[in-house]
């Protein structure tokens, strides 16, 4: 069997298995996993990948796990986020590409301040906090996570960065920073409790429940965030928070009564994705 046909046959079989399982991007996932196993870049798999028997078995096990809708990043153990790579696995929310835009906003705002103080609430894997300290090295970054397992992943990812990582309730944390913060950023839980069936199995069955559900309308955490950001931010400080695409009006409405410059922002696909506001 030629090198090309061996890789192609593996990919074709894997793609069919993932398609049958309802995986949204079966060919891409099949290629990413084969690349992960063999170390050959995706674009060269059919010409250069020549997996030996142990690699083939490992690959088939990974495809079977992905067919069970285990997140791709849990299988590979890593997730790319902006310019950093994060260790992820069972017990931590996998950072999404959409959240990179919220992180970018926080980074841009932090860059306008000398020695900015940035707080990342509900940090999960530490994705936003790590991106901020990576791209704004002069920032003093603080992060908090309530779930002990997710906090453990954040510890791995933030080790040696200087980020002040704490274990605790995001909406009660950082009393020592009241009125001294320049940027508060948060990717809170925002899925309504009755939306169970609409959530992808990768999130519903594998992400921590604390990272997903937020009351009957999905805005319980947003309301709590509004209170804590008001307490933490200095006058003129800013807050940014991700929300569901169906919350493009309801999420900003949480901030309208006492904040200024309340704006909602779309993601790259044009869907409402995050709200920002300024402490008066």
Short mmCIF file of N, CA and C in Angstrom, two decimals, residues 130-266:
data_model
loop_
_atom_site.label_atom_id
_atom_site.label_comp_id
_atom_site.label_asym_id
_atom_site.label_seq_id
_atom_site.Cartn_x
_atom_site.Cartn_y
_atom_site.Cartn_z
N UNK A 130 -4.35 34.56 30.26
CA UNK A 130 -3.06 34.25 29.64
C UNK A 130 -2.83 35.11 28.40
N UNK A 131 -3.86 35.34 27.62
CA UNK A 131 -3.73 36.18 26.43
C UNK A 131 -3.39 37.62 26.82
N UNK A 132 -4.04 38.13 27.86
CA UNK A 132 -3.77 39.51 28.29
C UNK A 132 -2.33 39.66 28.75
N UNK A 133 -1.86 38.77 29.61
CA UNK A 133 -0.49 38.91 30.12
C UNK A 133 0.53 38.64 29.02
N UNK A 134 0.17 37.84 28.04
CA UNK A 134 1.07 37.55 26.92
C UNK A 134 1.21 38.77 26.01
N UNK A 135 0.09 39.46 25.76
CA UNK A 135 0.11 40.56 24.80
C UNK A 135 0.27 41.93 25.46
N UNK A 136 0.01 42.01 26.76
CA UNK A 136 0.19 43.26 27.49
C UNK A 136 1.04 42.95 28.72
N UNK A 137 2.33 42.72 28.54
CA UNK A 137 3.16 42.23 29.65
C UNK A 137 3.25 43.19 30.83
N UNK A 138 2.95 44.46 30.62
CA UNK A 138 2.98 45.41 31.72
C UNK A 138 1.70 45.38 32.56
N UNK A 139 0.72 44.57 32.15
CA UNK A 139 -0.54 44.50 32.89
C UNK A 139 -0.39 43.68 34.16
N UNK A 140 -1.12 44.08 35.19
CA UNK A 140 -1.26 43.28 36.40
C UNK A 140 -2.58 42.53 36.27
N UNK A 141 -2.49 41.24 36.06
CA UNK A 141 -3.68 40.45 35.73
C UNK A 141 -4.08 39.58 36.91
N UNK A 142 -5.37 39.60 37.21
CA UNK A 142 -5.95 38.79 38.28
C UNK A 142 -7.04 37.92 37.66
N UNK A 143 -7.16 36.69 38.13
CA UNK A 143 -8.16 35.76 37.58
C UNK A 143 -8.73 34.91 38.70
N UNK A 144 -9.97 34.47 38.52
CA UNK A 144 -10.62 33.65 39.54
C UNK A 144 -11.49 32.61 38.87
N UNK A 145 -11.54 31.43 39.49
CA UNK A 145 -12.37 30.33 39.00
C UNK A 145 -12.96 29.59 40.20
N UNK A 146 -14.25 29.28 40.12
CA UNK A 146 -14.94 28.61 41.22
C UNK A 146 -14.78 27.09 41.19
N UNK A 147 -14.82 26.50 40.00
CA UNK A 147 -14.75 25.05 39.88
C UNK A 147 -13.32 24.57 40.14
N UNK A 148 -13.16 23.64 41.08
CA UNK A 148 -11.83 23.22 41.49
C UNK A 148 -11.07 22.54 40.35
N UNK A 149 -11.76 21.74 39.55
CA UNK A 149 -11.10 21.05 38.45
C UNK A 149 -10.63 22.05 37.40
N UNK A 150 -11.49 22.98 37.02
CA UNK A 150 -11.11 24.00 36.04
C UNK A 150 -9.96 24.86 36.59
N UNK A 151 -10.02 25.17 37.88
CA UNK A 151 -8.95 25.94 38.51
C UNK A 151 -7.61 25.23 38.37
N UNK A 152 -7.63 23.91 38.46
CA UNK A 152 -6.39 23.15 38.29
C UNK A 152 -5.81 23.31 36.90
N UNK A 153 -6.67 23.33 35.88
CA UNK A 153 -6.19 23.54 34.52
C UNK A 153 -5.64 24.96 34.38
N UNK A 154 -6.33 25.94 34.97
CA UNK A 154 -5.84 27.32 34.91
C UNK A 154 -4.47 27.45 35.58
N UNK A 155 -4.28 26.73 36.69
CA UNK A 155 -2.97 26.75 37.35
C UNK A 155 -1.87 26.29 36.41
N UNK A 156 -2.15 25.21 35.66
CA UNK A 156 -1.15 24.72 34.71
C UNK A 156 -0.83 25.78 33.66
N UNK A 157 -1.88 26.40 33.13
CA UNK A 157 -1.70 27.32 32.02
C UNK A 157 -1.10 28.65 32.43
N UNK A 158 -1.31 29.05 33.67
CA UNK A 158 -0.84 30.36 34.12
C UNK A 158 0.43 30.28 34.96
N UNK A 159 0.96 29.09 35.15
CA UNK A 159 2.16 28.92 35.94
C UNK A 159 3.32 29.75 35.37
N UNK A 160 3.92 30.54 36.22
CA UNK A 160 5.08 31.33 35.82
C UNK A 160 4.76 32.61 35.08
N UNK A 161 3.48 32.95 34.92
CA UNK A 161 3.11 34.16 34.18
C UNK A 161 2.99 35.39 35.06
N UNK A 162 2.90 35.19 36.37
CA UNK A 162 2.68 36.31 37.27
C UNK A 162 1.22 36.65 37.49
N UNK A 163 0.33 35.93 36.84
CA UNK A 163 -1.10 36.18 37.04
C UNK A 163 -1.50 35.75 38.45
N UNK A 164 -2.25 36.61 39.12
CA UNK A 164 -2.80 36.32 40.45
C UNK A 164 -4.06 35.48 40.27
N UNK A 165 -3.92 34.16 40.38
CA UNK A 165 -5.03 33.24 40.18
C UNK A 165 -5.61 32.81 41.53
N UNK A 166 -6.92 32.93 41.67
CA UNK A 166 -7.57 32.57 42.92
C UNK A 166 -8.69 31.55 42.67
N UNK A 167 -8.93 30.73 43.70
CA UNK A 167 -10.03 29.78 43.68
C UNK A 167 -11.16 30.37 44.50
N UNK A 168 -12.33 30.57 43.87
CA UNK A 168 -13.44 31.14 44.61
C UNK A 168 -14.54 31.64 43.70
N UNK A 169 -15.54 32.22 44.30
CA UNK A 169 -16.70 32.75 43.60
C UNK A 169 -16.34 34.05 42.90
N UNK A 170 -16.48 34.08 41.59
CA UNK A 170 -16.10 35.26 40.81
C UNK A 170 -16.86 36.50 41.26
N UNK A 171 -18.07 36.30 41.76
CA UNK A 171 -18.91 37.45 42.06
C UNK A 171 -18.79 37.92 43.51
N UNK A 172 -17.85 37.31 44.22
CA UNK A 172 -17.52 37.78 45.57
C UNK A 172 -16.03 38.06 45.72
N UNK A 173 -15.28 37.85 44.66
CA UNK A 173 -13.81 37.90 44.74
C UNK A 173 -13.26 39.32 44.64
N UNK A 174 -12.01 39.43 45.01
CA UNK A 174 -11.20 40.63 44.81
C UNK A 174 -11.71 41.86 45.55
N UNK A 175 -12.17 41.66 46.77
CA UNK A 175 -12.54 42.82 47.58
C UNK A 175 -11.37 43.76 47.81
N UNK A 176 -10.16 43.22 47.72
CA UNK A 176 -8.97 44.04 47.90
C UNK A 176 -8.68 44.93 46.70
N UNK A 177 -9.42 44.74 45.61
CA UNK A 177 -9.20 45.54 44.40
C UNK A 177 -10.34 46.52 44.13
N UNK A 178 -11.28 46.64 45.05
CA UNK A 178 -12.43 47.50 44.82
C UNK A 178 -12.01 48.92 44.41
N UNK A 179 -12.56 49.37 43.28
CA UNK A 179 -12.31 50.72 42.81
C UNK A 179 -10.95 50.95 42.18
N UNK A 180 -10.19 49.85 41.95
CA UNK A 180 -8.82 50.02 41.46
C UNK A 180 -8.57 49.32 40.12
N UNK A 181 -9.60 48.77 39.51
CA UNK A 181 -9.44 47.94 38.31
C UNK A 181 -9.74 48.77 37.06
N UNK A 182 -8.94 48.55 36.01
CA UNK A 182 -9.14 49.26 34.74
C UNK A 182 -10.04 48.48 33.78
N UNK A 183 -9.87 47.16 33.75
CA UNK A 183 -10.64 46.33 32.81
C UNK A 183 -11.14 45.08 33.54
N UNK A 184 -12.44 44.86 33.48
CA UNK A 184 -13.04 43.61 33.93
C UNK A 184 -13.53 42.87 32.70
N UNK A 185 -13.13 41.62 32.55
CA UNK A 185 -13.54 40.83 31.40
C UNK A 185 -14.07 39.49 31.90
N UNK A 186 -15.10 38.97 31.25
CA UNK A 186 -15.72 37.75 31.74
C UNK A 186 -16.42 37.01 30.61
N UNK A 187 -16.21 35.69 30.57
CA UNK A 187 -17.02 34.82 29.73
C UNK A 187 -17.87 33.99 30.69
N UNK A 188 -19.03 34.52 31.10
CA UNK A 188 -19.82 33.87 32.14
C UNK A 188 -20.69 32.76 31.56
N UNK A 189 -21.26 31.92 32.40
CA UNK A 189 -22.30 31.01 31.91
C UNK A 189 -23.49 31.84 31.43
N UNK A 190 -24.11 31.43 30.31
CA UNK A 190 -25.23 32.23 29.81
C UNK A 190 -26.31 31.39 29.12
N UNK A 191 -26.33 30.10 29.35
CA UNK A 191 -27.34 29.26 28.70
C UNK A 191 -28.55 29.10 29.63
N UNK A 192 -29.77 29.37 29.15
CA UNK A 192 -30.97 29.15 29.98
C UNK A 192 -31.12 27.67 30.34
N UNK A 193 -31.67 27.43 31.50
CA UNK A 193 -31.80 26.06 31.99
C UNK A 193 -32.65 25.19 31.08
N UNK A 194 -33.60 25.79 30.37
CA UNK A 194 -34.51 24.99 29.53
C UNK A 194 -33.97 24.77 28.12
N UNK A 195 -32.70 25.15 27.88
CA UNK A 195 -32.13 25.03 26.54
C UNK A 195 -31.26 23.78 26.39
N UNK A 196 -31.47 22.81 27.28
CA UNK A 196 -30.64 21.61 27.31
C UNK A 196 -30.51 20.95 25.94
N UNK A 197 -31.62 20.72 25.28
CA UNK A 197 -31.62 19.96 24.03
C UNK A 197 -30.91 20.70 22.89
N UNK A 198 -30.81 22.02 23.00
CA UNK A 198 -30.20 22.79 21.91
C UNK A 198 -28.69 22.89 22.02
N UNK A 199 -28.13 22.41 23.12
CA UNK A 199 -26.69 22.53 23.35
C UNK A 199 -25.96 21.33 22.75
N UNK A 200 -24.86 21.57 22.05
CA UNK A 200 -24.09 20.51 21.43
C UNK A 200 -23.60 19.52 22.49
N UNK A 201 -23.59 18.22 22.16
CA UNK A 201 -23.13 17.22 23.15
C UNK A 201 -21.74 17.48 23.68
N UNK A 202 -20.86 18.06 22.85
CA UNK A 202 -19.50 18.34 23.30
C UNK A 202 -19.52 19.25 24.52
N UNK A 203 -20.42 20.25 24.53
CA UNK A 203 -20.52 21.16 25.67
C UNK A 203 -21.39 20.57 26.76
N UNK A 204 -22.55 20.10 26.39
CA UNK A 204 -23.53 19.62 27.38
C UNK A 204 -23.00 18.47 28.21
N UNK A 205 -22.27 17.56 27.57
CA UNK A 205 -21.84 16.35 28.26
C UNK A 205 -20.43 16.42 28.81
N UNK A 206 -19.66 17.43 28.42
CA UNK A 206 -18.25 17.44 28.80
C UNK A 206 -17.77 18.73 29.46
N UNK A 207 -18.40 19.87 29.16
CA UNK A 207 -18.01 21.10 29.84
C UNK A 207 -18.62 21.13 31.24
N UNK A 208 -17.95 21.76 32.21
CA UNK A 208 -18.52 21.83 33.57
C UNK A 208 -19.85 22.57 33.56
N UNK A 209 -20.82 22.08 34.32
CA UNK A 209 -22.14 22.71 34.35
C UNK A 209 -22.06 24.15 34.84
N UNK A 210 -21.10 24.44 35.72
CA UNK A 210 -20.94 25.81 36.21
C UNK A 210 -20.60 26.79 35.09
N UNK A 211 -20.03 26.27 33.99
CA UNK A 211 -19.64 27.13 32.88
C UNK A 211 -20.75 27.32 31.86
N UNK A 212 -21.88 26.62 32.04
CA UNK A 212 -22.92 26.63 31.02
C UNK A 212 -24.21 27.32 31.44
N UNK A 213 -24.81 26.88 32.54
CA UNK A 213 -26.18 27.23 32.86
C UNK A 213 -26.27 28.47 33.75
N UNK A 214 -27.28 29.32 33.46
CA UNK A 214 -27.37 30.58 34.19
C UNK A 214 -28.81 31.04 34.35
N UNK A 215 -29.61 30.21 35.02
CA UNK A 215 -30.99 30.61 35.34
C UNK A 215 -31.96 30.46 34.20
N UNK A 216 -33.18 30.87 34.44
CA UNK A 216 -34.27 30.67 33.47
C UNK A 216 -34.05 31.43 32.17
N UNK A 217 -33.44 32.61 32.25
CA UNK A 217 -33.25 33.41 31.03
C UNK A 217 -31.79 33.47 30.59
N UNK A 218 -30.92 32.76 31.29
CA UNK A 218 -29.51 32.74 30.93
C UNK A 218 -28.71 33.96 31.38
N UNK A 219 -29.35 34.85 32.15
CA UNK A 219 -28.70 36.11 32.49
C UNK A 219 -28.42 36.28 33.98
N UNK A 220 -28.59 35.23 34.76
CA UNK A 220 -28.31 35.35 36.19
C UNK A 220 -26.86 35.77 36.44
N UNK A 221 -25.93 35.13 35.74
CA UNK A 221 -24.52 35.47 35.93
C UNK A 221 -24.21 36.88 35.41
N UNK A 222 -24.87 37.30 34.34
CA UNK A 222 -24.65 38.64 33.81
C UNK A 222 -25.07 39.69 34.82
N UNK A 223 -26.19 39.45 35.49
CA UNK A 223 -26.64 40.40 36.51
C UNK A 223 -25.66 40.46 37.69
N UNK A 224 -25.12 39.30 38.07
CA UNK A 224 -24.12 39.27 39.14
C UNK A 224 -22.84 39.96 38.68
N UNK A 225 -22.48 39.77 37.43
CA UNK A 225 -21.29 40.42 36.88
C UNK A 225 -21.44 41.94 36.90
N UNK A 226 -22.61 42.43 36.57
CA UNK A 226 -22.83 43.88 36.58
C UNK A 226 -22.53 44.45 37.95
N UNK A 227 -22.94 43.76 39.00
CA UNK A 227 -22.73 44.23 40.37
C UNK A 227 -21.25 44.22 40.74
N UNK A 228 -20.56 43.12 40.44
CA UNK A 228 -19.16 43.02 40.85
C UNK A 228 -18.28 43.95 40.02
N UNK A 229 -18.58 44.14 38.74
CA UNK A 229 -17.79 45.06 37.92
C UNK A 229 -17.96 46.49 38.41
N UNK A 230 -19.17 46.83 38.81
CA UNK A 230 -19.43 48.17 39.37
C UNK A 230 -18.56 48.41 40.62
N UNK A 231 -18.42 47.36 41.41
CA UNK A 231 -17.63 47.46 42.64
C UNK A 231 -16.13 47.53 42.34
N UNK A 232 -15.66 46.77 41.37
CA UNK A 232 -14.22 46.66 41.11
C UNK A 232 -13.65 47.83 40.32
N UNK A 233 -14.39 48.34 39.37
CA UNK A 233 -13.82 49.29 38.42
C UNK A 233 -13.64 50.69 39.01
N UNK A 234 -12.57 51.32 38.59
CA UNK A 234 -12.37 52.73 38.87
C UNK A 234 -13.30 53.53 37.96
N UNK A 235 -13.56 54.80 38.26
CA UNK A 235 -14.33 55.63 37.33
C UNK A 235 -13.65 55.66 35.96
N UNK A 236 -14.41 55.39 34.92
CA UNK A 236 -13.86 55.32 33.58
C UNK A 236 -13.36 53.95 33.19
N UNK A 237 -13.35 53.00 34.14
CA UNK A 237 -12.98 51.63 33.82
C UNK A 237 -14.05 50.96 32.97
N UNK A 238 -13.68 49.84 32.35
CA UNK A 238 -14.59 49.20 31.40
C UNK A 238 -14.80 47.73 31.74
N UNK A 239 -15.96 47.23 31.35
CA UNK A 239 -16.30 45.82 31.52
C UNK A 239 -16.73 45.25 30.18
N UNK A 240 -16.35 44.01 29.92
CA UNK A 240 -16.79 43.31 28.72
C UNK A 240 -17.17 41.89 29.07
N UNK A 241 -18.29 41.41 28.49
CA UNK A 241 -18.76 40.07 28.83
C UNK A 241 -19.40 39.42 27.61
N UNK A 242 -19.08 38.15 27.41
CA UNK A 242 -19.67 37.38 26.33
C UNK A 242 -21.10 36.99 26.68
N UNK A 243 -21.92 36.76 25.64
CA UNK A 243 -23.29 36.30 25.85
C UNK A 243 -23.73 35.47 24.66
N UNK A 244 -24.89 34.85 24.78
CA UNK A 244 -25.44 34.06 23.67
C UNK A 244 -25.91 34.97 22.55
N UNK A 245 -25.95 34.43 21.33
CA UNK A 245 -26.34 35.28 20.20
C UNK A 245 -27.79 35.75 20.29
N UNK A 246 -28.59 35.07 21.10
CA UNK A 246 -29.98 35.50 21.28
C UNK A 246 -30.12 36.58 22.34
N UNK A 247 -29.01 36.98 22.96
CA UNK A 247 -29.05 37.94 24.06
C UNK A 247 -28.46 39.30 23.67
N UNK A 248 -28.50 39.60 22.38
CA UNK A 248 -27.93 40.85 21.89
C UNK A 248 -28.62 42.09 22.41
N UNK A 249 -29.86 41.96 22.85
CA UNK A 249 -30.57 43.09 23.46
C UNK A 249 -30.70 42.92 24.97
N UNK A 250 -30.97 41.72 25.43
CA UNK A 250 -31.21 41.50 26.86
C UNK A 250 -29.94 41.64 27.69
N UNK A 251 -28.79 41.24 27.16
CA UNK A 251 -27.54 41.37 27.92
C UNK A 251 -27.14 42.84 28.10
N UNK A 252 -27.12 43.65 27.05
CA UNK A 252 -26.82 45.07 27.26
C UNK A 252 -27.83 45.76 28.19
N UNK A 253 -29.08 45.30 28.17
CA UNK A 253 -30.09 45.91 29.03
C UNK A 253 -29.76 45.80 30.50
N UNK A 254 -28.95 44.80 30.86
CA UNK A 254 -28.54 44.65 32.26
C UNK A 254 -27.69 45.84 32.70
N UNK A 255 -26.95 46.44 31.76
CA UNK A 255 -26.02 47.52 32.10
C UNK A 255 -26.59 48.91 31.86
N UNK A 256 -27.63 49.02 31.07
CA UNK A 256 -28.13 50.33 30.66
C UNK A 256 -28.49 51.25 31.82
N UNK A 257 -29.14 50.78 32.89
CA UNK A 257 -29.62 51.72 33.90
C UNK A 257 -28.56 52.62 34.53
N UNK A 258 -27.33 52.14 34.75
CA UNK A 258 -26.38 53.01 35.46
C UNK A 258 -24.99 53.07 34.82
N UNK A 259 -24.79 52.43 33.67
CA UNK A 259 -23.51 52.49 32.97
C UNK A 259 -23.61 53.41 31.76
N UNK A 260 -22.47 53.86 31.28
CA UNK A 260 -22.48 54.64 30.04
C UNK A 260 -21.75 53.88 28.94
N UNK A 261 -21.94 54.35 27.72
CA UNK A 261 -21.29 53.73 26.54
C UNK A 261 -21.58 52.23 26.46
N UNK A 262 -22.81 51.83 26.76
CA UNK A 262 -23.18 50.42 26.67
C UNK A 262 -23.30 50.05 25.19
N UNK A 263 -22.52 49.07 24.76
CA UNK A 263 -22.53 48.67 23.36
C UNK A 263 -22.52 47.16 23.25
N UNK A 264 -23.17 46.66 22.21
CA UNK A 264 -23.08 45.24 21.92
C UNK A 264 -22.23 45.07 20.67
N UNK A 265 -21.50 43.94 20.60
CA UNK A 265 -20.56 43.70 19.52
C UNK A 265 -20.86 42.35 18.87
N UNK A 266 -20.76 42.32 17.55
CA UNK A 266 -20.99 41.09 16.81
C UNK A 266 -19.68 40.32 16.66
#
